Coordinates of C-alpha atoms and ligand atoms in Angstrom, one line a residue:
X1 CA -29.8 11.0 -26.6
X2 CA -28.6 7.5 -25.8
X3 CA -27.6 4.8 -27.8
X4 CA -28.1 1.3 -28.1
X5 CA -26.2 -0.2 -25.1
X6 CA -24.0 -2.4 -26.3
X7 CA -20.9 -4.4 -25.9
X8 CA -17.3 -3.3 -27.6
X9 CA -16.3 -6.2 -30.3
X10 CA -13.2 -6.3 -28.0
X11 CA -15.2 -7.3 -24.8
X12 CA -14.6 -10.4 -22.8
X13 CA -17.3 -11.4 -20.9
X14 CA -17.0 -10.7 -17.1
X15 CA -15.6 -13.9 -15.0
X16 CA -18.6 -15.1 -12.7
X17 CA -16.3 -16.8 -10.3
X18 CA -14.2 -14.8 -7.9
X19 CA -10.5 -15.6 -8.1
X20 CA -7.5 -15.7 -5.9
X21 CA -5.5 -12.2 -6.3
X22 CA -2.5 -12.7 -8.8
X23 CA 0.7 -12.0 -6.6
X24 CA 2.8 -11.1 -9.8
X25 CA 3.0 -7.5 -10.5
X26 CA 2.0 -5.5 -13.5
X27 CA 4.4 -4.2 -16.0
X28 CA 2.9 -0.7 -15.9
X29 CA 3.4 -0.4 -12.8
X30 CA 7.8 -0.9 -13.2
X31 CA 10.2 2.2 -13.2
X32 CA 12.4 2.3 -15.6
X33 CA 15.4 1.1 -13.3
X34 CA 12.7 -1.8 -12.3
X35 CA 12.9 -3.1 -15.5
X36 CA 16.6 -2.7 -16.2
X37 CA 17.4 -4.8 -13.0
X38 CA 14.6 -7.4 -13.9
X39 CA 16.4 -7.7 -17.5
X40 CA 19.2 -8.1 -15.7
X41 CA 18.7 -11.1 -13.8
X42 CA 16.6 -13.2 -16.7
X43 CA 20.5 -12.6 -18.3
X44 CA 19.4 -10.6 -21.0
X45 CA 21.5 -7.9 -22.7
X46 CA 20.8 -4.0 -20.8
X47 CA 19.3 -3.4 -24.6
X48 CA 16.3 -5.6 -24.1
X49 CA 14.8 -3.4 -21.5
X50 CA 14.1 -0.6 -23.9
X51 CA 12.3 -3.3 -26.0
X52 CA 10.5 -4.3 -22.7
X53 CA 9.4 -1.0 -21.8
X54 CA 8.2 0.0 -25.5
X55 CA 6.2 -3.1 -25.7
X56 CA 4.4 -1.8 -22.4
X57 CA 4.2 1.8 -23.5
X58 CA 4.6 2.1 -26.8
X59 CA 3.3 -1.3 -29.0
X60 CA -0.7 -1.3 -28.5
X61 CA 0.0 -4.8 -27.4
X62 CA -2.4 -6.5 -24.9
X63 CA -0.8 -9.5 -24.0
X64 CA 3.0 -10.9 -23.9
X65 CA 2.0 -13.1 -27.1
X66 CA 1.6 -10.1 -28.9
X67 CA 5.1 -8.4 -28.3
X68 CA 6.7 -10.5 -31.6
X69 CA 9.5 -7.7 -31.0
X70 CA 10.8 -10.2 -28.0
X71 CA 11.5 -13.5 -28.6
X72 CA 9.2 -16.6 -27.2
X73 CA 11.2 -18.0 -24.7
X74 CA 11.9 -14.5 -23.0
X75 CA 8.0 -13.1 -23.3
X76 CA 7.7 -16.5 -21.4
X77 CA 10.3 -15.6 -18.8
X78 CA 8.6 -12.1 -18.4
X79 CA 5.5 -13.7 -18.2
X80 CA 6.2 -15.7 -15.4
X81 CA 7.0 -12.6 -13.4
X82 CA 4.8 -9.9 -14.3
X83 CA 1.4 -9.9 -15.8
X84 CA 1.5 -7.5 -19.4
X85 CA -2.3 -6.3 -18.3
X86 CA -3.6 -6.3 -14.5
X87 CA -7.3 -6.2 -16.1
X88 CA -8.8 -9.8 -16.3
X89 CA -12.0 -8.4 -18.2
X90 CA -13.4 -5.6 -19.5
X91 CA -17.1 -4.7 -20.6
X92 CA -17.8 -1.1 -22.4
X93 CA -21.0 0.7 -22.6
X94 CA -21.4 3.2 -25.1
X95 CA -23.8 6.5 -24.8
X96 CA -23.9 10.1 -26.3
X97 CA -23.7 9.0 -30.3
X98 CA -20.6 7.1 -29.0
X99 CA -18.4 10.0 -27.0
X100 CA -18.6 8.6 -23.7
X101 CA -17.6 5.0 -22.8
X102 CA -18.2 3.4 -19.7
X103 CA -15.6 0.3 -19.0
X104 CA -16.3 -1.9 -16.2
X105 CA -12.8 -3.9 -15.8
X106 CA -12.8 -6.7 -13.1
X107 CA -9.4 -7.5 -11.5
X108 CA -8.0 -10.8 -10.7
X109 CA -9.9 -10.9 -7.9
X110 CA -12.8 -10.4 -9.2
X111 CA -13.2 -6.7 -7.8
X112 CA -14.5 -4.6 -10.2
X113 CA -13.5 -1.0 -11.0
X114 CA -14.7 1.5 -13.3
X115 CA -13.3 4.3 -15.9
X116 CA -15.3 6.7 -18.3
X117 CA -13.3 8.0 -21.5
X118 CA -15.2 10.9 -22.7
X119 CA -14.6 12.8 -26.2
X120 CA -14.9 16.6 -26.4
X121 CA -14.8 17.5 -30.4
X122 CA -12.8 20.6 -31.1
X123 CA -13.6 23.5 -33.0
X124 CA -12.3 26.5 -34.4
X125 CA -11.4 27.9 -30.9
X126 CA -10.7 24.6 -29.1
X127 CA -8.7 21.9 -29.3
X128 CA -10.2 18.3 -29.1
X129 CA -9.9 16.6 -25.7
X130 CA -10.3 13.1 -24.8
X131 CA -10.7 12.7 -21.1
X132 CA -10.4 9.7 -19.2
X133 CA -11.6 9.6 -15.3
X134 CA -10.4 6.2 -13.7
X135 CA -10.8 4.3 -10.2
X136 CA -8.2 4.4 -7.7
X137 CA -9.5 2.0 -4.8
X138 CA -12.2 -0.3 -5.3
X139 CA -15.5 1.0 -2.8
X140 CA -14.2 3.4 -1.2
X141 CA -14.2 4.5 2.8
X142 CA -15.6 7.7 2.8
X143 CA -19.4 6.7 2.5
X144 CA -21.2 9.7 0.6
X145 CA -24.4 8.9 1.1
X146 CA -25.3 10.0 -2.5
X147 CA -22.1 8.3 -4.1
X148 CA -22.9 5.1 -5.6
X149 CA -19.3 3.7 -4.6
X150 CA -19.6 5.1 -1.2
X151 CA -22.6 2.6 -0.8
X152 CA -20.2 0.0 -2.0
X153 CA -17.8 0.4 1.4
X154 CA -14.1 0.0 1.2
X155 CA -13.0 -3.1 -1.0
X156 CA -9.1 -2.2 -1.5
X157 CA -6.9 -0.3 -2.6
X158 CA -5.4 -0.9 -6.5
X159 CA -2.0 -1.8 -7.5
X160 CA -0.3 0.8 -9.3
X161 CA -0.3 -0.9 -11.9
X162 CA -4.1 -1.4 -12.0
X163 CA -4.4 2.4 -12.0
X164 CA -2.2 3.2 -14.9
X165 CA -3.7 0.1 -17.0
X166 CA -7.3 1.4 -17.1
X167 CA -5.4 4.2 -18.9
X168 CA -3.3 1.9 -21.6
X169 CA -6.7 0.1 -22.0
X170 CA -8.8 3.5 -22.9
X171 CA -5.3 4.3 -25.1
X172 CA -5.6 0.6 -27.1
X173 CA -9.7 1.6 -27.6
X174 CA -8.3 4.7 -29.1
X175 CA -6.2 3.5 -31.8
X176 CA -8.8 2.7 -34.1
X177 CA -11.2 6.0 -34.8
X178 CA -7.6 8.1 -34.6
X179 CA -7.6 9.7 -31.6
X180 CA -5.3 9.9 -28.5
X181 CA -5.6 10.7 -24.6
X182 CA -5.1 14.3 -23.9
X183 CA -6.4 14.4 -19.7
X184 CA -6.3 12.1 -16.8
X185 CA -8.5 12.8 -13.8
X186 CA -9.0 10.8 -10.6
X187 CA -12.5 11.0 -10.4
X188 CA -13.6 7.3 -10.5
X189 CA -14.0 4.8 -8.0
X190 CA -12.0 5.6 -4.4
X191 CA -10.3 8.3 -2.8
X192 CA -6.9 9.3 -4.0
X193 CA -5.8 10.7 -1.1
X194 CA -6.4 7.7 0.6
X195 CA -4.7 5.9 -1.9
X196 CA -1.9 8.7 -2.3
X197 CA 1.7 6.0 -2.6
X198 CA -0.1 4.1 -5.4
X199 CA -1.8 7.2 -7.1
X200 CA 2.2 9.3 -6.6
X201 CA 3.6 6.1 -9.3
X202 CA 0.7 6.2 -11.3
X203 CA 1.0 9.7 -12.1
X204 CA 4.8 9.2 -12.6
X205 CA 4.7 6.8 -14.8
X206 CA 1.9 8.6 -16.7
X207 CA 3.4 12.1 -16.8
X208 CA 6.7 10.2 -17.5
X209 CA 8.0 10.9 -21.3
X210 CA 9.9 8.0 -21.4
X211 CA 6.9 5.8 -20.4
X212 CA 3.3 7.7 -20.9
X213 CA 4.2 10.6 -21.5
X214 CA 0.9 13.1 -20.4
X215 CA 2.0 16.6 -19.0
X216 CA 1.6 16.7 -15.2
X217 CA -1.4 19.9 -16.2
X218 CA -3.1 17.3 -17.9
X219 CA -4.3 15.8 -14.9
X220 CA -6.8 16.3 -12.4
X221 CA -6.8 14.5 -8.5
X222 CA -10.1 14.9 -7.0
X223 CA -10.6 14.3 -3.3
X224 CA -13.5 14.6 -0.4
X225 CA -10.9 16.8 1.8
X226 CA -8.2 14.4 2.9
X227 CA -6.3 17.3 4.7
X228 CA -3.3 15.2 5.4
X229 CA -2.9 13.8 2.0
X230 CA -3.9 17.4 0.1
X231 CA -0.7 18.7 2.9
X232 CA 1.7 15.9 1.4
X233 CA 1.1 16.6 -2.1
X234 CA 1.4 20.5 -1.4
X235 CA 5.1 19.6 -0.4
X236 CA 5.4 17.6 -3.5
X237 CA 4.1 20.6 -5.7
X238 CA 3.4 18.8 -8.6
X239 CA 1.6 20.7 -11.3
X240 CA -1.7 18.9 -11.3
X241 CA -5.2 20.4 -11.3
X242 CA -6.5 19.6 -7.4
X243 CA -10.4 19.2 -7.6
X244 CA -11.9 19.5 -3.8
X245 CA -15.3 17.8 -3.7
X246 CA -16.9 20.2 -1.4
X247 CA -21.0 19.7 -1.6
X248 CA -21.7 22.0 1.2
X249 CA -19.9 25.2 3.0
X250 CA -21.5 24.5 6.1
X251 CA -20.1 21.7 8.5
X252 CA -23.7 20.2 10.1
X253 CA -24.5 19.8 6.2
X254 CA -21.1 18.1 4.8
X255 CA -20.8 16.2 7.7
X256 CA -24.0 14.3 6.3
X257 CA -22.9 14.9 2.4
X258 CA -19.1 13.9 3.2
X259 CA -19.1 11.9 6.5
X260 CA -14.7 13.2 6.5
X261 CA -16.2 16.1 7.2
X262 CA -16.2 14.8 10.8
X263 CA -13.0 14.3 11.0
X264 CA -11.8 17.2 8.6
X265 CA -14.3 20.4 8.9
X266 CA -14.8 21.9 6.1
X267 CA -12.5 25.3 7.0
X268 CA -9.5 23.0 6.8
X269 CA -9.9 21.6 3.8
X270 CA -10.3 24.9 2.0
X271 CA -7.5 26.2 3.8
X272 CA -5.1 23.2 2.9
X273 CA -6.3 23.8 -0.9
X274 CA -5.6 27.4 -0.7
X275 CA -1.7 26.5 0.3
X276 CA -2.2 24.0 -2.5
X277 CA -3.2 26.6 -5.0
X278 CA -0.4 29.0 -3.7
X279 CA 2.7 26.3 -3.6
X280 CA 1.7 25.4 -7.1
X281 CA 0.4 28.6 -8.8
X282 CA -2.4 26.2 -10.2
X283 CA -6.4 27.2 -9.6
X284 CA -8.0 25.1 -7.5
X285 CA -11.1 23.9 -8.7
X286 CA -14.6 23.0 -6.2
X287 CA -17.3 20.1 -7.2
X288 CA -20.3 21.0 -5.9
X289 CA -23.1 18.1 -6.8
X290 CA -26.5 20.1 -6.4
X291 CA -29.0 17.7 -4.4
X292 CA -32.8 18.8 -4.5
X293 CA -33.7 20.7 -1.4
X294 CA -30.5 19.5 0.1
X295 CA -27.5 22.4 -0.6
X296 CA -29.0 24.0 -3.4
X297 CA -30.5 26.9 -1.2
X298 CA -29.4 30.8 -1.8
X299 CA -27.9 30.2 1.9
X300 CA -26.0 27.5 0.7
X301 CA -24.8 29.1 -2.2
X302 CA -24.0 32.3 0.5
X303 CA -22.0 30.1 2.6
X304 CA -20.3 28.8 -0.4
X305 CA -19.2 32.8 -1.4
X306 CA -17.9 33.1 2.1
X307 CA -15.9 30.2 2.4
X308 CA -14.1 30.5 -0.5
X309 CA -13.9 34.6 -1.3
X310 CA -10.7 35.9 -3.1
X311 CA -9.5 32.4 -3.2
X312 CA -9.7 32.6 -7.0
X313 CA -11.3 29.0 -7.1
X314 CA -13.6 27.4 -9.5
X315 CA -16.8 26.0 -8.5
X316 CA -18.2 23.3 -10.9
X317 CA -22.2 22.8 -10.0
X318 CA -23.4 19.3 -11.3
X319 CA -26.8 17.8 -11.2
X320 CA -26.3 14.5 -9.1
X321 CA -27.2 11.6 -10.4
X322 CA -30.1 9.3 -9.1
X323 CA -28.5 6.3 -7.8
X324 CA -30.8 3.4 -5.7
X325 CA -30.1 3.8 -2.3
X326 CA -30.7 7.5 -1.6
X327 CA -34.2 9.3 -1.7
X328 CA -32.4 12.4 -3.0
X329 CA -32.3 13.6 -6.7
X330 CA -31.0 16.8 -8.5
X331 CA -31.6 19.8 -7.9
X332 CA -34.1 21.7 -10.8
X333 CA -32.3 23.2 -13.7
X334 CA -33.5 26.3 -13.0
X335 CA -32.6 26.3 -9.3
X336 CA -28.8 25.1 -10.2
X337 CA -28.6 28.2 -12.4
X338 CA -30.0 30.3 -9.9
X339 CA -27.1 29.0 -7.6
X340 CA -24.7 29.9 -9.8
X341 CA -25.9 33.1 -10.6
X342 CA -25.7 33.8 -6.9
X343 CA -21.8 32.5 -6.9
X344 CA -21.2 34.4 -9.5
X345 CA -22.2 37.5 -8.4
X346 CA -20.1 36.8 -5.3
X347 CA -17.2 36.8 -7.3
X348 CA -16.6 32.9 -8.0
X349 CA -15.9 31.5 -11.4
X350 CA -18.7 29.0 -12.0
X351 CA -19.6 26.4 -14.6
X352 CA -22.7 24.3 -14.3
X353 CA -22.0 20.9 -16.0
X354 CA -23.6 17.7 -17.4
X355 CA -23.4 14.5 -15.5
X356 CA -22.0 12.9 -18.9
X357 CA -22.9 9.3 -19.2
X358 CA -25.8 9.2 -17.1
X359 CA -27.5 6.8 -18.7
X360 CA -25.3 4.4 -19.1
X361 CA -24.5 4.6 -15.2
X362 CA -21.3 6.9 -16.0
X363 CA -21.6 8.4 -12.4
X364 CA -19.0 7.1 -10.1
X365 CA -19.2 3.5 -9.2
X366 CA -23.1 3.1 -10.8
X367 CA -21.6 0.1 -12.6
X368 CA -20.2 -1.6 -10.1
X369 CA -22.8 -1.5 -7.6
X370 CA -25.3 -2.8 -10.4
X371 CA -22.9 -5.6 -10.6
X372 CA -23.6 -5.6 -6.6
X373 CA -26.7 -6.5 -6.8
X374 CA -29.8 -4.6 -5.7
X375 CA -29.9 -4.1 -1.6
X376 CA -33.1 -6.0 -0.1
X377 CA -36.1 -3.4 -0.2
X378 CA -36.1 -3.3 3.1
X379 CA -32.5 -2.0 3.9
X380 CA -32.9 0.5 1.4
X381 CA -36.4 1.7 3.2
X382 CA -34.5 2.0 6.0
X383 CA -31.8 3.5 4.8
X384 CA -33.7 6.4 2.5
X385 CA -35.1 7.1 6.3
X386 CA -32.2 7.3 8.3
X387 CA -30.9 9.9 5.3
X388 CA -34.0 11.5 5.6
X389 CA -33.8 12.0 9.4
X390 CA -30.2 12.7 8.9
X391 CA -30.9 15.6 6.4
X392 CA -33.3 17.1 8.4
X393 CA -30.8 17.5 11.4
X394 CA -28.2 18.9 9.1
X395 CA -30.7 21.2 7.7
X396 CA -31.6 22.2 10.7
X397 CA -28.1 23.0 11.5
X398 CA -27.3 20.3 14.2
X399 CA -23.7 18.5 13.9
X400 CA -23.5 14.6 13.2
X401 CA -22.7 12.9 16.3
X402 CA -21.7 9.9 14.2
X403 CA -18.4 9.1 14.4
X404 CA -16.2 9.6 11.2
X405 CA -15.8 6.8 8.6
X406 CA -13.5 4.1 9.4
X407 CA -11.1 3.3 7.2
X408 CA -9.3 7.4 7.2
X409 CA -5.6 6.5 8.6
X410 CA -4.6 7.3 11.9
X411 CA -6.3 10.2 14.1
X412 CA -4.3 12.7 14.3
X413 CA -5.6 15.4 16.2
X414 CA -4.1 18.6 16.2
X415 CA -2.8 20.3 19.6
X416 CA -5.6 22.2 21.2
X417 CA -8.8 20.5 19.1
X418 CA -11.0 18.7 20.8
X419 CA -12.6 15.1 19.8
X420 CA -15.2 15.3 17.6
X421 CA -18.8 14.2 19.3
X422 CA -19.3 10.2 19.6
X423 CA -22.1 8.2 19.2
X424 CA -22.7 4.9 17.4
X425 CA -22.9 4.7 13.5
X426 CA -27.0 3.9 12.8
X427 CA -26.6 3.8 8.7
X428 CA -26.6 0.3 7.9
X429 CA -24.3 -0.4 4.7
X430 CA -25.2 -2.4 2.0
X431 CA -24.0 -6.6 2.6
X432 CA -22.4 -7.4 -0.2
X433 CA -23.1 -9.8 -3.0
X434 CA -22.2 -13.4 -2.6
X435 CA -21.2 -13.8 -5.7
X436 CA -18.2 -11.1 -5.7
X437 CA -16.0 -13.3 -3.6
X438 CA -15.9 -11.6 -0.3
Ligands
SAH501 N1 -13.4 10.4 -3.9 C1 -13.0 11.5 -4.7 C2 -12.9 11.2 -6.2 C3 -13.9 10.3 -6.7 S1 -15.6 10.8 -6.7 C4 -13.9 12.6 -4.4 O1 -15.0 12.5 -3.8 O2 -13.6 13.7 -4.9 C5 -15.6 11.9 -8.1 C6 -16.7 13.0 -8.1 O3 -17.9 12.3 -8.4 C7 -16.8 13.7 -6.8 O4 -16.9 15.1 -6.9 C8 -18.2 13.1 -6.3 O5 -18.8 14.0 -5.4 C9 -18.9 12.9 -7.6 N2 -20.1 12.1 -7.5 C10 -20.3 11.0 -6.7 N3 -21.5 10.5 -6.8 C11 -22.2 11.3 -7.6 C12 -23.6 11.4 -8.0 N4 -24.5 10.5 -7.6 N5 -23.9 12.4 -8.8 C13 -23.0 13.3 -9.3 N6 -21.7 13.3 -8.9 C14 -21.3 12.4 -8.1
SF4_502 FE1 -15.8 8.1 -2.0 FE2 -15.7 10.2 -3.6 FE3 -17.8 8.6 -3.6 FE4 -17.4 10.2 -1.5 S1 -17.9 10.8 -3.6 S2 -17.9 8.0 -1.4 S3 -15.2 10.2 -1.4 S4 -15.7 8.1 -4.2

């Protein structure tokens, strides 16, 4: 059931013209010592600072004209150093009789981002949950062919402070009908791993009591199999859910569905999660987006059993979504349940969800690459055939032999393994729209 589409009464319209970065930092995106020093030097008493840092995180304030709790001349001080809110604009779509909003929030550059607050009622078993997935690069590098932000390429990577104020944002939106954030996940825009300094003080500050204040549990990092990055945070051991995006067992297959694959098979992604999973004591959870005729076969769901036996992981099965430059859809109902049927009866805990939001473009970057602009007809043509060709090859059981994405961090092979097979990318990506400033 969808709703009208329409504008929040908050909304501002979305800037046209592309601007210049803002160099001053966000105040989300301070530590607490940040702020004391900052105080500090504008010659302010050490009290002030806990007024600074409650008008960030505790006064539903949206700008520095609103925190009447400081007086005018300092709010101006403050304001000439950090911006209150790192979002220039935001526009919401509404869908579901109103539980899941889609904000689109352009930066100051003009980049544009996207998060999806979703509301789960409770009942008399449950608690309610209110979940908010958020962006943590804009584009991203990785290039999944049936990832709407993967079309986009790599744009950048956010501030933290542009992480964390998606969140206050969804928090301000919440104020009115009563409710209040219970989970974070990073399953937006980007790849967190590739983004893993910025997304490390984002989840401080939001798993901070003195600041947000969410319990590390309550958040979720979802990545394509950055092995390095999933190694870093094992040594970290914080208590958050990991998510592996996984799409395929087999490496010919994922090579295609997650082009990392090439430089991080499939095997060493699992096993990285499985030290995860055993450093932390938390379940590791698998996203497995079921593509028609693509991974959705009873080998696939085989390979699937094998790879990830008496790991006691999670595998979530989700219907893709359609997006425009890909001549792949989901996979039948009744073939996604036969999948996890087959799962299941290997032993694997298995939920098969809704794509929430669909039809308001909730899937990961849909937005934004409206925004984009439509590809010219014929680049999509000829990119639906290259997939096509591609798919076949995989399916067939051949490896890629394009090189992996660039944009991954430094190779760094291991001792021993040999370089992956070469030959030039042919998958044209999409140019991108005039009008977004690059
Ligand atoms: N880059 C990270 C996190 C962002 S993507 C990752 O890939 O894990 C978050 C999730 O959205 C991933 O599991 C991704 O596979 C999924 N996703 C992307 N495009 C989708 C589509 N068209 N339909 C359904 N899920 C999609
Ligand atoms: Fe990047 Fe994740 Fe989309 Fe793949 S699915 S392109 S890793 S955002």
């Amino acid at each position: 059931m969808t709703d009208p589409v329409a504008p929040a009464p908050a909304a501002r319209a979305l800037p046209v013209v592309p601007a210049r970065r803002d160099p001053r930092p966000g105040i989300a995106g301070l530590t607490e010592a940040e702020v004391v020093a900052l105080v500090g030097e504008l010659g302010e008493p050490a009290f002030r600072s806990r007024q600074v840092a409650d008008a960030a995180w505790r006064s539903g304030a949206a700008d520095w004209d609103e925190v009447t709790t400081l007086a005018r001349p300092l709010r101006a001080a403050l304001a000439e150093r950090l911006r209150f809110d790192t979002v220039a604009a935001t526009t919401i779509r509404v869908a579901e009789g109103s539980t899941t909003e889609k904000a689109l929030h352009a930066l100051s550059d003009g980049r544009l981002v996207e998060s999806v607050l979703m509301h789960y009622p409770g009942g008399a078993d449950r608690r309610e949950r209110n979940t908010l997935c958020i962006s943590s690069q804009a584009g991203c590098a990785v290039g999944c062919p049936f990832c709407a932000t993967g079309e986009l390429g790599f744009e950048r990577d956010l501030e933290v402070a542009e992480i964390i104020d998606q969140v206050r944002h969804a928090s301000r939106r919440m104020v009115a009908p009563g409710r209040h954030l219970t989970n974070v996940v990073f399953m937006g825009m980007g790849e967190p791993l590739l983004a893993l300094d910025a997304v490390l003080d984002a989840a401080a500050a939001l798993t901070d009591p003195a600041r947000f204040g969410l319990g590390a549990r309550h958040i979720t990092i979802s990545t394509s199999g950055v092995v390095p990055g999933i190694e870093r945070l094992t040594l970290l051991r914080p208590q958050w859910t990991l998510a592996i995006s996984l799409h395929a067992a087999r490496d010919p297959l994922r090579d295609l569905l997650v082009p990392l694959n090439r430089r991080w098979p499939v095997a060493d992604v699992v096993s990285a999660a499985r030290a995860y999973g055993e450093a932390t004591g938390r379940r590791v959870s698998y996203e497995y987006v079921m593509i028609d005729g693509i991974n959705d076969t009873a080998t696939d769901a085989d390979a699937v059993g094998r790879l990830l036996r008496s790991s006691g992981a999670h595998v979530n099965c989700i219907p893709m979504n359609t997006v425009a430059h890909t001549p792949w859809q989901a996979s039948p109902p009744a073939r996604i349940a036969a999948f996890a049927d087959r799962l299941r009866a290997g032993g694997l805990g298995v939920t098969v969800r809704r794509n929430r939001g669909q039809e308001v473009g909730a899937a990961c970057g849909q937005l934004a690459a409206e925004q984009a602009g439509e590809p010219p007809a014929p680049t999509v043509a000829r990119r639906r055939e290259l997939l096509e060709a591609a798919s076949a090859a995989a399916l067939r059981g051949e490896r890629s032999f394009e090189p992996a994405p660039a944009g991954l961090g430094p190779e760094r092979r291991q001792p021993g393994r040999p370089a992956g097979p070469r030959r030039p990318a042919t998958v044209a990506r999409r140019r991108p729209a005039p009008s977004r400033g690059r």
